[in-house]
Amino acid sequence: MTVDERQVERLRPTPMLLTAAGVLVASIILFAVNYTEQRTPVVLGWLPALLGTAVAGWSCRRTACTRGLPRITARVWRSLSIVCFFIVLGVAGDTRYYALNPGAVDQDHDMPTSVAYALAVLVLLWTLMRLPISARQRQDRVMVRFVLDATTVTVTLGVFSWYFTLRVLDASGAGRTEIVPMLMLTALGLVGALAFLKVGMTGFGGLDPVALRLLAMAAAVGALGGGFVPLLLNMHPGLSGSMTFIPATLLFVALAADRQRRSARVPVVARRTPSFSMVPYLAVAATDALLLVVGSAAGSVVLTVALAAVVLTALVVARQINAFAENGRLLRRVDANLLELNRYQTQLTHRANHDALTDLANRTLFEQRTQEALAQAGDAAETLSLALIDLDDFKAINDRLGHAVGDAMLVVVADRLREAVRVDDIVARLGGDEFGLLLHGLRSDEATEVLDRIAESLTRPVHALGYDLLVKASIGLAEVWPGASPQELLRRADLAMYAAKERGKGRHAVYDARLEQDQAADAQLGAELRRALDNGDFNLVYQPIVALPGGEWTSLETLIRWKHPERGFIGPDVFIPIAERTGLIVPLGDWILRTALRQAAEWQQRYGAAAPGEIGVNVSARQLREPGFAADVRAALADTGFDPEKLVVEVTETAVFDGGVALDTLQNLVTLGVRIALDDFGTGHSSLGLLRTCPADTLKVDKSFVDGIGGRSEEAVIATAMIQITNGLHLQAIAEGVETAEQAETLFRLGYRFAQGYHFSRPLSADQVSEHLAEHRPLTV
């Protein structure tokens, strides 16, 4: 583990650190004063050790309570304060023992004191062993290596202990049993130091690495000072090296605790575990040195063998270190390859779950996030809303300006959707021009505010490859309910989206049960429409368009009727919208066109000049958006032999208001010679600009402007304005819905020369039209 040292507060002389340092200085002075002979009371020599241990314990306790410290790290420092408590007990026991036994030599402890020191070391080791190990560390077998290193240290110490016991103590005349507790504590202390070093190198528990190194130094100083100094220095009874080395040890502990507090809020970054440890090699080197010392005392033969063993050991160590270095290079190369592979896998995963064009989540990831959000919402009773967004007339942009412009527009729309939602919300491109939103913690009434922001953001023109495009979107919203599934939630949002489309472009709708009922009714009626089309249950009627003021027939408008076998007569205002939503309007419209053309061709052939001059056929917006519609019309004209100039295609303003494919289709029809009429003019997106862009020959003024045409009504003003516009643009005007003679007279007086309505004739069947034509056929001489 490592930290950014620039983020760690600088070391400052706190009261704790100053006290610990002062205690160490006092202990050194007292040791120097009493080194040759005991000049001060024995108890006074132990007081710095007692005070230093208490200061270190309190510092560890404070560190454990530091705000922002991980729970495991805090537990380690609490355990270290317990270690300090046992050391205090041990120092107190030494103080009592040395005060009562003036002849006691260094490291001479009674049993309770030895137990206290041993417990301190054991608690320390237990604390370090409890630190969590990551999966990578388990894979690296860190604990196995630690146990082996600890065993190596213990064996090395055993060899040295045996040598000092036989040589040094025999020379001094001391008993061998006196050194056993001392060497045991020294071994445990060095193992503790090794444990701290291992923790520092592997990074268990989130402990600060500098603090760990300070703790390792503390354990090493305490172990070596307490274990080997008595063997090297000849101290008189009543004087102990622990009087100095315990304060030194606890100063390192206080420094470590201070360091941990200062780095509490600095993130710790993992680093690679070292591939090998120097501990075994240091142990071998120490043992080899001891072997040479023993060999030199034993004679030239033993010394020669010892030298050979040392050389062989050095060669083996050198070869092994070289192998480690080579393995290290291979591991670094493998790590680099693994890093590259992980980066590549991350990229593949991202590509698999995100849209390549917009970098939004794709349908797979969106459904996965929806599933996860539903599970969380079910557990925590949270609210969740899902929205589906479909761009209106996107296909027209692709067809007219090309896919590159369409793609550029999608990227801009995706960016605006990201900006309109919160960070926790999910935005996805589900395919084509369809997007999805997952809104966490929002009910449907709250989510509509987000939809309003989205609609507002889309009102700004989208700049795509040099084109400024106006974008509108139909949005459907559904709110989660108990037991909801991702598929059903998406279906409800989809149903609401289509309901929004039916209400007009650029709108949004929220799912409710009525939409379900409407869909069920539409689905049933759509199936019956399909059967009716297959069974030939539809029939056409024709309403005359007459010349004013005489009322002579000039042309016919084709209308469709459906008499359901069970429901009776069903009006076009009911089944035509369903046919448009289900797509049945395409085959139905083709049947209407071909049937009307065959009938009109038959009338022309039979009645000649008496036949209607033109036949009008209504065409829906859905038909105009079909890529091959103009070609279908050309084929129908060719099959029936009908004159294209006598065919009038009637379309509504709404169908062609946004231009695009619909307007291109009309241009193609005009190229064939077909005439165009704007039906129900004045009720849709009325625009003078539309009269310039749409290749219309005729305006059919809606019935709503004819009903109140008498007197000085607003309808009369509008009707007057319309006839002036049509005259100025050289268009033919037809007034629809004329029901009284007064209306007809007023329209003629305003300038209208053509009209249509019940006043002149109701829609007639083909036979009724034939009878009328037969009656009004000119006599031949």
PDB file of N, CA and C in Angstrom, residues 51-137:
ATOM      1  N   LEU A  51       6.057   5.625  32.378  1.00  0.00           N
ATOM      2  CA  LEU A  51       5.417   6.807  31.794  1.00  0.00           C
ATOM      3  C   LEU A  51       5.387   6.725  30.273  1.00  0.00           C
ATOM      4  N   GLY A  52       6.482   6.291  29.652  1.00  0.00           N
ATOM      5  CA  GLY A  52       6.519   6.189  28.184  1.00  0.00           C
ATOM      6  C   GLY A  52       5.513   5.194  27.653  1.00  0.00           C
ATOM      7  N   THR A  53       5.367   4.064  28.353  1.00  0.00           N
ATOM      8  CA  THR A  53       4.385   3.061  27.907  1.00  0.00           C
ATOM      9  C   THR A  53       2.964   3.595  28.032  1.00  0.00           C
ATOM     10  N   ALA A  54       2.678   4.319  29.142  1.00  0.00           N
ATOM     11  CA  ALA A  54       1.339   4.886  29.323  1.00  0.00           C
ATOM     12  C   ALA A  54       1.037   5.911  28.228  1.00  0.00           C
ATOM     13  N   VAL A  55       2.027   6.756  27.883  1.00  0.00           N
ATOM     14  CA  VAL A  55       1.828   7.757  26.831  1.00  0.00           C
ATOM     15  C   VAL A  55       1.547   7.079  25.493  1.00  0.00           C
ATOM     16  N   ALA A  56       2.323   6.030  25.173  1.00  0.00           N
ATOM     17  CA  ALA A  56       2.116   5.322  23.907  1.00  0.00           C
ATOM     18  C   ALA A  56       0.742   4.665  23.871  1.00  0.00           C
ATOM     19  N   GLY A  57       0.314   4.059  24.988  1.00  0.00           N
ATOM     20  CA  GLY A  57      -1.005   3.429  25.031  1.00  0.00           C
ATOM     21  C   GLY A  57      -2.116   4.431  24.823  1.00  0.00           C
ATOM     22  N   TRP A  58      -2.010   5.591  25.494  1.00  0.00           N
ATOM     23  CA  TRP A  58      -3.031   6.631  25.311  1.00  0.00           C
ATOM     24  C   TRP A  58      -3.029   7.152  23.876  1.00  0.00           C
ATOM     25  N   SER A  59      -1.855   7.273  23.253  1.00  0.00           N
ATOM     26  CA  SER A  59      -1.770   7.725  21.866  1.00  0.00           C
ATOM     27  C   SER A  59      -2.434   6.729  20.921  1.00  0.00           C
ATOM     28  N   CYS A  60      -2.237   5.435  21.162  1.00  0.00           N
ATOM     29  CA  CYS A  60      -2.900   4.413  20.336  1.00  0.00           C
ATOM     30  C   CYS A  60      -4.414   4.479  20.490  1.00  0.00           C
ATOM     31  N   ARG A  61      -4.869   4.724  21.729  1.00  0.00           N
ATOM     32  CA  ARG A  61      -6.311   4.814  21.966  1.00  0.00           C
ATOM     33  C   ARG A  61      -6.911   6.004  21.232  1.00  0.00           C
ATOM     34  N   ARG A  62      -6.216   7.131  21.277  1.00  0.00           N
ATOM     35  CA  ARG A  62      -6.688   8.314  20.549  1.00  0.00           C
ATOM     36  C   ARG A  62      -6.756   8.051  19.050  1.00  0.00           C
ATOM     37  N   THR A  63      -5.746   7.370  18.538  1.00  0.00           N
ATOM     38  CA  THR A  63      -5.725   7.066  17.096  1.00  0.00           C
ATOM     39  C   THR A  63      -6.902   6.178  16.718  1.00  0.00           C
ATOM     40  N   ALA A  64      -7.238   5.214  17.566  1.00  0.00           N
ATOM     41  CA  ALA A  64      -8.370   4.319  17.277  1.00  0.00           C
ATOM     42  C   ALA A  64      -9.681   5.083  17.174  1.00  0.00           C
ATOM     43  N   CYS A  65      -9.777   6.229  17.841  1.00  0.00           N
ATOM     44  CA  CYS A  65     -11.007   7.025  17.836  1.00  0.00           C
ATOM     45  C   CYS A  65     -10.997   8.115  16.774  1.00  0.00           C
ATOM     46  N   THR A  66      -9.977   8.130  15.919  1.00  0.00           N
ATOM     47  CA  THR A  66      -9.879   9.170  14.886  1.00  0.00           C
ATOM     48  C   THR A  66     -11.029   9.058  13.897  1.00  0.00           C
ATOM     49  N   ARG A  67     -11.662  10.183  13.573  1.00  0.00           N
ATOM     50  CA  ARG A  67     -12.781  10.194  12.631  1.00  0.00           C
ATOM     51  C   ARG A  67     -12.275   9.883  11.218  1.00  0.00           C
ATOM     52  N   GLY A  68     -13.016   9.066  10.493  1.00  0.00           N
ATOM     53  CA  GLY A  68     -12.648   8.717   9.134  1.00  0.00           C
ATOM     54  C   GLY A  68     -11.762   7.504   9.017  1.00  0.00           C
ATOM     55  N   LEU A  69     -11.380   6.883  10.161  1.00  0.00           N
ATOM     56  CA  LEU A  69     -10.498   5.720  10.135  1.00  0.00           C
ATOM     57  C   LEU A  69     -11.328   4.465   9.851  1.00  0.00           C
ATOM     58  N   PRO A  70     -10.879   3.600   8.940  1.00  0.00           N
ATOM     59  CA  PRO A  70     -11.627   2.365   8.683  1.00  0.00           C
ATOM     60  C   PRO A  70     -11.781   1.527   9.946  1.00  0.00           C
ATOM     61  N   ARG A  71     -12.860   0.754   9.981  1.00  0.00           N
ATOM     62  CA  ARG A  71     -13.175  -0.035  11.178  1.00  0.00           C
ATOM     63  C   ARG A  71     -12.055  -1.012  11.517  1.00  0.00           C
ATOM     64  N   ILE A  72     -11.485  -1.671  10.518  1.00  0.00           N
ATOM     65  CA  ILE A  72     -10.428  -2.654  10.782  1.00  0.00           C
ATOM     66  C   ILE A  72      -9.184  -1.964  11.314  1.00  0.00           C
ATOM     67  N   THR A  73      -8.842  -0.812  10.735  1.00  0.00           N
ATOM     68  CA  THR A  73      -7.663  -0.073  11.196  1.00  0.00           C
ATOM     69  C   THR A  73      -7.857   0.395  12.633  1.00  0.00           C
ATOM     70  N   ALA A  74      -9.054   0.878  12.942  1.00  0.00           N
ATOM     71  CA  ALA A  74      -9.323   1.306  14.323  1.00  0.00           C
ATOM     72  C   ALA A  74      -9.188   0.137  15.292  1.00  0.00           C
ATOM     73  N   ARG A  75      -9.603  -1.040  14.855  1.00  0.00           N
ATOM     74  CA  ARG A  75      -9.482  -2.217  15.727  1.00  0.00           C
ATOM     75  C   ARG A  75      -8.019  -2.539  16.018  1.00  0.00           C
ATOM     76  N   VAL A  76      -7.150  -2.379  15.010  1.00  0.00           N
ATOM     77  CA  VAL A  76      -5.721  -2.638  15.220  1.00  0.00           C
ATOM     78  C   VAL A  76      -5.161  -1.714  16.296  1.00  0.00           C
ATOM     79  N   TRP A  77      -5.514  -0.424  16.213  1.00  0.00           N
ATOM     80  CA  TRP A  77      -4.949   0.528  17.176  1.00  0.00           C
ATOM     81  C   TRP A  77      -5.535   0.339  18.571  1.00  0.00           C
ATOM     82  N   ARG A  78      -6.764  -0.118  18.665  1.00  0.00           N
ATOM     83  CA  ARG A  78      -7.308  -0.463  19.983  1.00  0.00           C
ATOM     84  C   ARG A  78      -6.541  -1.640  20.572  1.00  0.00           C
ATOM     85  N   SER A  79      -6.216  -2.605  19.715  1.00  0.00           N
ATOM     86  CA  SER A  79      -5.451  -3.752  20.204  1.00  0.00           C
ATOM     87  C   SER A  79      -4.054  -3.334  20.651  1.00  0.00           C
ATOM     88  N   LEU A  80      -3.442  -2.381  19.928  1.00  0.00           N
ATOM     89  CA  LEU A  80      -2.117  -1.910  20.326  1.00  0.00           C
ATOM     90  C   LEU A  80      -2.163  -1.203  21.677  1.00  0.00           C
ATOM     91  N   SER A  81      -3.281  -0.513  21.956  1.00  0.00           N
ATOM     92  CA  SER A  81      -3.399   0.090  23.291  1.00  0.00           C
ATOM     93  C   SER A  81      -3.478  -0.985  24.377  1.00  0.00           C
ATOM     94  N   ILE A  82      -4.077  -2.124  24.052  1.00  0.00           N
ATOM     95  CA  ILE A  82      -4.111  -3.250  24.997  1.00  0.00           C
ATOM     96  C   ILE A  82      -2.709  -3.821  25.183  1.00  0.00           C
ATOM     97  N   VAL A  83      -1.936  -3.889  24.074  1.00  0.00           N
ATOM     98  CA  VAL A  83      -0.547  -4.344  24.177  1.00  0.00           C
ATOM     99  C   VAL A  83       0.226  -3.449  25.140  1.00  0.00           C
ATOM    100  N   CYS A  84       0.029  -2.138  24.991  1.00  0.00           N
ATOM    101  CA  CYS A  84       0.710  -1.197  25.896  1.00  0.00           C
ATOM    102  C   CYS A  84       0.278  -1.416  27.347  1.00  0.00           C
ATOM    103  N   PHE A  85      -0.976  -1.770  27.554  1.00  0.00           N
ATOM    104  CA  PHE A  85      -1.460  -2.041  28.913  1.00  0.00           C
ATOM    105  C   PHE A  85      -0.705  -3.223  29.529  1.00  0.00           C
ATOM    106  N   PHE A  86      -0.503  -4.305  28.756  1.00  0.00           N
ATOM    107  CA  PHE A  86       0.239  -5.454  29.290  1.00  0.00           C
ATOM    108  C   PHE A  86       1.701  -5.096  29.541  1.00  0.00           C
ATOM    109  N   ILE A  87       2.264  -4.228  28.687  1.00  0.00           N
ATOM    110  CA  ILE A  87       3.652  -3.797  28.921  1.00  0.00           C
ATOM    111  C   ILE A  87       3.747  -2.987  30.206  1.00  0.00           C
ATOM    112  N   VAL A  88       2.742  -2.144  30.454  1.00  0.00           N
ATOM    113  CA  VAL A  88       2.709  -1.391  31.714  1.00  0.00           C
ATOM    114  C   VAL A  88       2.700  -2.350  32.902  1.00  0.00           C
ATOM    115  N   LEU A  89       1.888  -3.427  32.783  1.00  0.00           N
ATOM    116  CA  LEU A  89       1.868  -4.426  33.864  1.00  0.00           C
ATOM    117  C   LEU A  89       3.244  -5.076  34.033  1.00  0.00           C
ATOM    118  N   GLY A  90       3.890  -5.373  32.875  1.00  0.00           N
ATOM    119  CA  GLY A  90       5.206  -5.980  32.957  1.00  0.00           C
ATOM    120  C   GLY A  90       6.239  -5.055  33.583  1.00  0.00           C
ATOM    121  N   VAL A  91       6.231  -3.767  33.191  1.00  0.00           N
ATOM    122  CA  VAL A  91       7.173  -2.795  33.750  1.00  0.00           C
ATOM    123  C   VAL A  91       6.906  -2.614  35.244  1.00  0.00           C
ATOM    124  N   ALA A  92       5.627  -2.556  35.613  1.00  0.00           N
ATOM    125  CA  ALA A  92       5.303  -2.450  37.043  1.00  0.00           C
ATOM    126  C   ALA A  92       5.810  -3.652  37.812  1.00  0.00           C
ATOM    127  N   GLY A  93       5.712  -4.866  37.182  1.00  0.00           N
ATOM    128  CA  GLY A  93       6.234  -6.067  37.835  1.00  0.00           C
ATOM    129  C   GLY A  93       7.741  -6.011  37.978  1.00  0.00           C
ATOM    130  N   ASP A  94       8.454  -5.505  36.935  1.00  0.00           N
ATOM    131  CA  ASP A  94       9.904  -5.368  37.020  1.00  0.00           C
ATOM    132  C   ASP A  94      10.287  -4.373  38.117  1.00  0.00           C
ATOM    133  N   THR A  95       9.544  -3.279  38.172  1.00  0.00           N
ATOM    134  CA  THR A  95       9.841  -2.264  39.190  1.00  0.00           C
ATOM    135  C   THR A  95       9.736  -2.870  40.588  1.00  0.00           C
ATOM    136  N   ARG A  96       8.678  -3.599  40.813  1.00  0.00           N
ATOM    137  CA  ARG A  96       8.479  -4.239  42.127  1.00  0.00           C
ATOM    138  C   ARG A  96       9.564  -5.286  42.390  1.00  0.00           C
ATOM    139  N   TYR A  97       9.866  -6.101  41.369  1.00  0.00           N
ATOM    140  CA  TYR A  97      10.829  -7.192  41.541  1.00  0.00           C
ATOM    141  C   TYR A  97      12.228  -6.645  41.836  1.00  0.00           C
ATOM    142  N   TYR A  98      12.660  -5.627  41.079  1.00  0.00           N
ATOM    143  CA  TYR A  98      14.010  -5.083  41.281  1.00  0.00           C
ATOM    144  C   TYR A  98      14.110  -4.316  42.605  1.00  0.00           C
ATOM    145  N   ALA A  99      12.979  -3.708  43.006  1.00  0.00           N
ATOM    146  CA  ALA A  99      12.999  -2.989  44.291  1.00  0.00           C
ATOM    147  C   ALA A  99      13.112  -3.948  45.469  1.00  0.00           C
ATOM    148  N   LEU A 100      12.493  -5.122  45.357  1.00  0.00           N
ATOM    149  CA  LEU A 100      12.508  -6.094  46.449  1.00  0.00           C
ATOM    150  C   LEU A 100      13.725  -7.008  46.392  1.00  0.00           C
ATOM    151  N   ASN A 101      14.384  -7.112  45.222  1.00  0.00           N
ATOM    152  CA  ASN A 101      15.541  -7.993  45.063  1.00  0.00           C
ATOM    153  C   ASN A 101      16.726  -7.185  44.542  1.00  0.00           C
ATOM    154  N   PRO A 102      17.509  -6.568  45.417  1.00  0.00           N
ATOM    155  CA  PRO A 102      18.638  -5.727  44.981  1.00  0.00           C
ATOM    156  C   PRO A 102      19.653  -6.479  44.146  1.00  0.00           C
ATOM    157  N   GLY A 103      19.729  -7.783  44.243  1.00  0.00           N
ATOM    158  CA  GLY A 103      20.718  -8.541  43.482  1.00  0.00           C
ATOM    159  C   GLY A 103      20.228  -9.019  42.135  1.00  0.00           C
ATOM    160  N   ALA A 104      19.045  -8.599  41.726  1.00  0.00           N
ATOM    161  CA  ALA A 104      18.488  -9.055  40.449  1.00  0.00           C
ATOM    162  C   ALA A 104      19.302  -8.507  39.292  1.00  0.00           C
ATOM    163  N   VAL A 105      19.581  -9.380  38.305  1.00  0.00           N
ATOM    164  CA  VAL A 105      20.347  -8.963  37.118  1.00  0.00           C
ATOM    165  C   VAL A 105      19.375  -8.646  35.980  1.00  0.00           C
ATOM    166  N   ASP A 106      19.940  -8.082  34.885  1.00  0.00           N
ATOM    167  CA  ASP A 106      19.117  -7.661  33.738  1.00  0.00           C
ATOM    168  C   ASP A 106      18.332  -8.840  33.155  1.00  0.00           C
ATOM    169  N   GLN A 107      17.093  -8.550  32.823  1.00  0.00           N
ATOM    170  CA  GLN A 107      16.160  -9.518  32.229  1.00  0.00           C
ATOM    171  C   GLN A 107      15.818 -10.641  33.193  1.00  0.00           C
ATOM    172  N   ASP A 108      16.000 -10.372  34.457  1.00  0.00           N
ATOM    173  CA  ASP A 108      15.596 -11.350  35.470  1.00  0.00           C
ATOM    174  C   ASP A 108      14.180 -10.988  35.899  1.00  0.00           C
ATOM    175  N   HIS A 109      13.186 -11.793  35.465  1.00  0.00           N
ATOM    176  CA  HIS A 109      11.774 -11.495  35.744  1.00  0.00           C
ATOM    177  C   HIS A 109      11.178 -12.603  36.599  1.00  0.00           C
ATOM    178  N   ASP A 110      10.153 -12.219  37.361  1.00  0.00           N
ATOM    179  CA  ASP A 110       9.374 -13.276  38.002  1.00  0.00           C
ATOM    180  C   ASP A 110       8.326 -13.762  37.001  1.00  0.00           C
ATOM    181  N   MET A 111       7.642 -14.821  37.345  1.00  0.00           N
ATOM    182  CA  MET A 111       6.708 -15.442  36.407  1.00  0.00           C
ATOM    183  C   MET A 111       5.565 -14.516  35.985  1.00  0.00           C
ATOM    184  N   PRO A 112       4.890 -13.783  36.924  1.00  0.00           N
ATOM    185  CA  PRO A 112       3.808 -12.885  36.468  1.00  0.00           C
ATOM    186  C   PRO A 112       4.293 -11.832  35.469  1.00  0.00           C
ATOM    187  N   THR A 113       5.500 -11.308  35.703  1.00  0.00           N
ATOM    188  CA  THR A 113       6.020 -10.298  34.794  1.00  0.00           C
ATOM    189  C   THR A 113       6.294 -10.897  33.413  1.00  0.00           C
ATOM    190  N   SER A 114       6.895 -12.077  33.366  1.00  0.00           N
ATOM    191  CA  SER A 114       7.134 -12.738  32.076  1.00  0.00           C
ATOM    192  C   SER A 114       5.830 -13.014  31.348  1.00  0.00           C
ATOM    193  N   VAL A 115       4.808 -13.430  32.097  1.00  0.00           N
ATOM    194  CA  VAL A 115       3.494 -13.673  31.485  1.00  0.00           C
ATOM    195  C   VAL A 115       2.926 -12.388  30.893  1.00  0.00           C
ATOM    196  N   ALA A 116       3.073 -11.254  31.591  1.00  0.00           N
ATOM    197  CA  ALA A 116       2.556  -9.980  31.087  1.00  0.00           C
ATOM    198  C   ALA A 116       3.235  -9.602  29.772  1.00  0.00           C
ATOM    199  N   TYR A 117       4.606  -9.730  29.734  1.00  0.00           N
ATOM    200  CA  TYR A 117       5.305  -9.406  28.492  1.00  0.00           C
ATOM    201  C   TYR A 117       4.912 -10.363  27.369  1.00  0.00           C
ATOM    202  N   ALA A 118       4.791 -11.640  27.687  1.00  0.00           N
ATOM    203  CA  ALA A 118       4.406 -12.625  26.671  1.00  0.00           C
ATOM    204  C   ALA A 118       3.007 -12.346  26.130  1.00  0.00           C
ATOM    205  N   LEU A 119       2.096 -11.974  27.038  1.00  0.00           N
ATOM    206  CA  LEU A 119       0.736 -11.636  26.586  1.00  0.00           C
ATOM    207  C   LEU A 119       0.746 -10.423  25.657  1.00  0.00           C
ATOM    208  N   ALA A 120       1.607  -9.453  25.961  1.00  0.00           N
ATOM    209  CA  ALA A 120       1.701  -8.282  25.097  1.00  0.00           C
ATOM    210  C   ALA A 120       2.103  -8.687  23.678  1.00  0.00           C
ATOM    211  N   VAL A 121       3.130  -9.557  23.569  1.00  0.00           N
ATOM    212  CA  VAL A 121       3.585  -9.991  22.241  1.00  0.00           C
ATOM    213  C   VAL A 121       2.520 -10.853  21.560  1.00  0.00           C
ATOM    214  N   LEU A 122       1.869 -11.734  22.308  1.00  0.00           N
ATOM    215  CA  LEU A 122       0.847 -12.606  21.719  1.00  0.00           C
ATOM    216  C   LEU A 122      -0.367 -11.808  21.225  1.00  0.00           C
ATOM    217  N   VAL A 123      -0.803 -10.807  22.005  1.00  0.00           N
ATOM    218  CA  VAL A 123      -1.916  -9.954  21.558  1.00  0.00           C
ATOM    219  C   VAL A 123      -1.533  -9.236  20.276  1.00  0.00           C
ATOM    220  N   LEU A 124      -0.266  -8.793  20.213  1.00  0.00           N
ATOM    221  CA  LEU A 124       0.203  -8.117  19.007  1.00  0.00           C
ATOM    222  C   LEU A 124       0.126  -9.056  17.794  1.00  0.00           C
ATOM    223  N   LEU A 125       0.640 -10.263  17.965  1.00  0.00           N
ATOM    224  CA  LEU A 125       0.603 -11.216  16.848  1.00  0.00           C
ATOM    225  C   LEU A 125      -0.824 -11.584  16.471  1.00  0.00           C
ATOM    226  N   TRP A 126      -1.671 -11.790  17.466  1.00  0.00           N
ATOM    227  CA  TRP A 126      -3.078 -12.126  17.190  1.00  0.00           C
ATOM    228  C   TRP A 126      -3.771 -10.996  16.427  1.00  0.00           C
ATOM    229  N   THR A 127      -3.465  -9.767  16.788  1.00  0.00           N
ATOM    230  CA  THR A 127      -4.052  -8.611  16.091  1.00  0.00           C
ATOM    231  C   THR A 127      -3.654  -8.609  14.621  1.00  0.00           C
ATOM    232  N   LEU A 128      -2.374  -8.847  14.362  1.00  0.00           N
ATOM    233  CA  LEU A 128      -1.903  -8.832  12.979  1.00  0.00           C
ATOM    234  C   LEU A 128      -2.447 -10.026  12.195  1.00  0.00           C
ATOM    235  N   MET A 129      -2.594 -11.165  12.859  1.00  0.00           N
ATOM    236  CA  MET A 129      -3.130 -12.334  12.168  1.00  0.00           C
ATOM    237  C   MET A 129      -4.599 -12.163  11.795  1.00  0.00           C
ATOM    238  N   ARG A 130      -5.314 -11.321  12.521  1.00  0.00           N
ATOM    239  CA  ARG A 130      -6.757 -11.122  12.252  1.00  0.00           C
ATOM    240  C   ARG A 130      -7.020 -10.165  11.101  1.00  0.00           C
ATOM    241  N   LEU A 131      -5.991  -9.523  10.599  1.00  0.00           N
ATOM    242  CA  LEU A 131      -6.203  -8.588   9.501  1.00  0.00           C
ATOM    243  C   LEU A 131      -6.710  -9.339   8.275  1.00  0.00           C
ATOM    244  N   PRO A 132      -7.696  -8.780   7.558  1.00  0.00           N
ATOM    245  CA  PRO A 132      -8.253  -9.475   6.382  1.00  0.00           C
ATOM    246  C   PRO A 132      -7.238  -9.575   5.256  1.00  0.00           C
ATOM    247  N   ILE A 133      -7.314 -10.662   4.535  1.00  0.00           N
ATOM    248  CA  ILE A 133      -6.419 -10.906   3.414  1.00  0.00           C
ATOM    249  C   ILE A 133      -7.249 -10.914   2.138  1.00  0.00           C
ATOM    250  N   SER A 134      -6.787 -10.206   1.141  1.00  0.00           N
ATOM    251  CA  SER A 134      -7.510 -10.131  -0.127  1.00  0.00           C
ATOM    252  C   SER A 134      -7.330 -11.422  -0.918  1.00  0.00           C
ATOM    253  N   ALA A 135      -8.150 -11.568  -1.973  1.00  0.00           N
ATOM    254  CA  ALA A 135      -8.051 -12.765  -2.806  1.00  0.00           C
ATOM    255  C   ALA A 135      -6.688 -12.837  -3.490  1.00  0.00           C
ATOM    256  N   ARG A 136      -6.164 -11.674  -3.888  1.00  0.00           N
ATOM    257  CA  ARG A 136      -4.841 -11.661  -4.518  1.00  0.00           C
ATOM    258  C   ARG A 136      -3.765 -12.121  -3.542  1.00  0.00           C
ATOM    259  N   GLN A 137      -3.899 -11.694  -2.270  1.00  0.00           N
ATOM    260  CA  GLN A 137      -2.917 -12.089  -1.268  1.00  0.00           C
ATOM    261  C   GLN A 137      -3.023 -13.578  -0.949  1.00  0.00           C
TER     262      GLN A 137
END
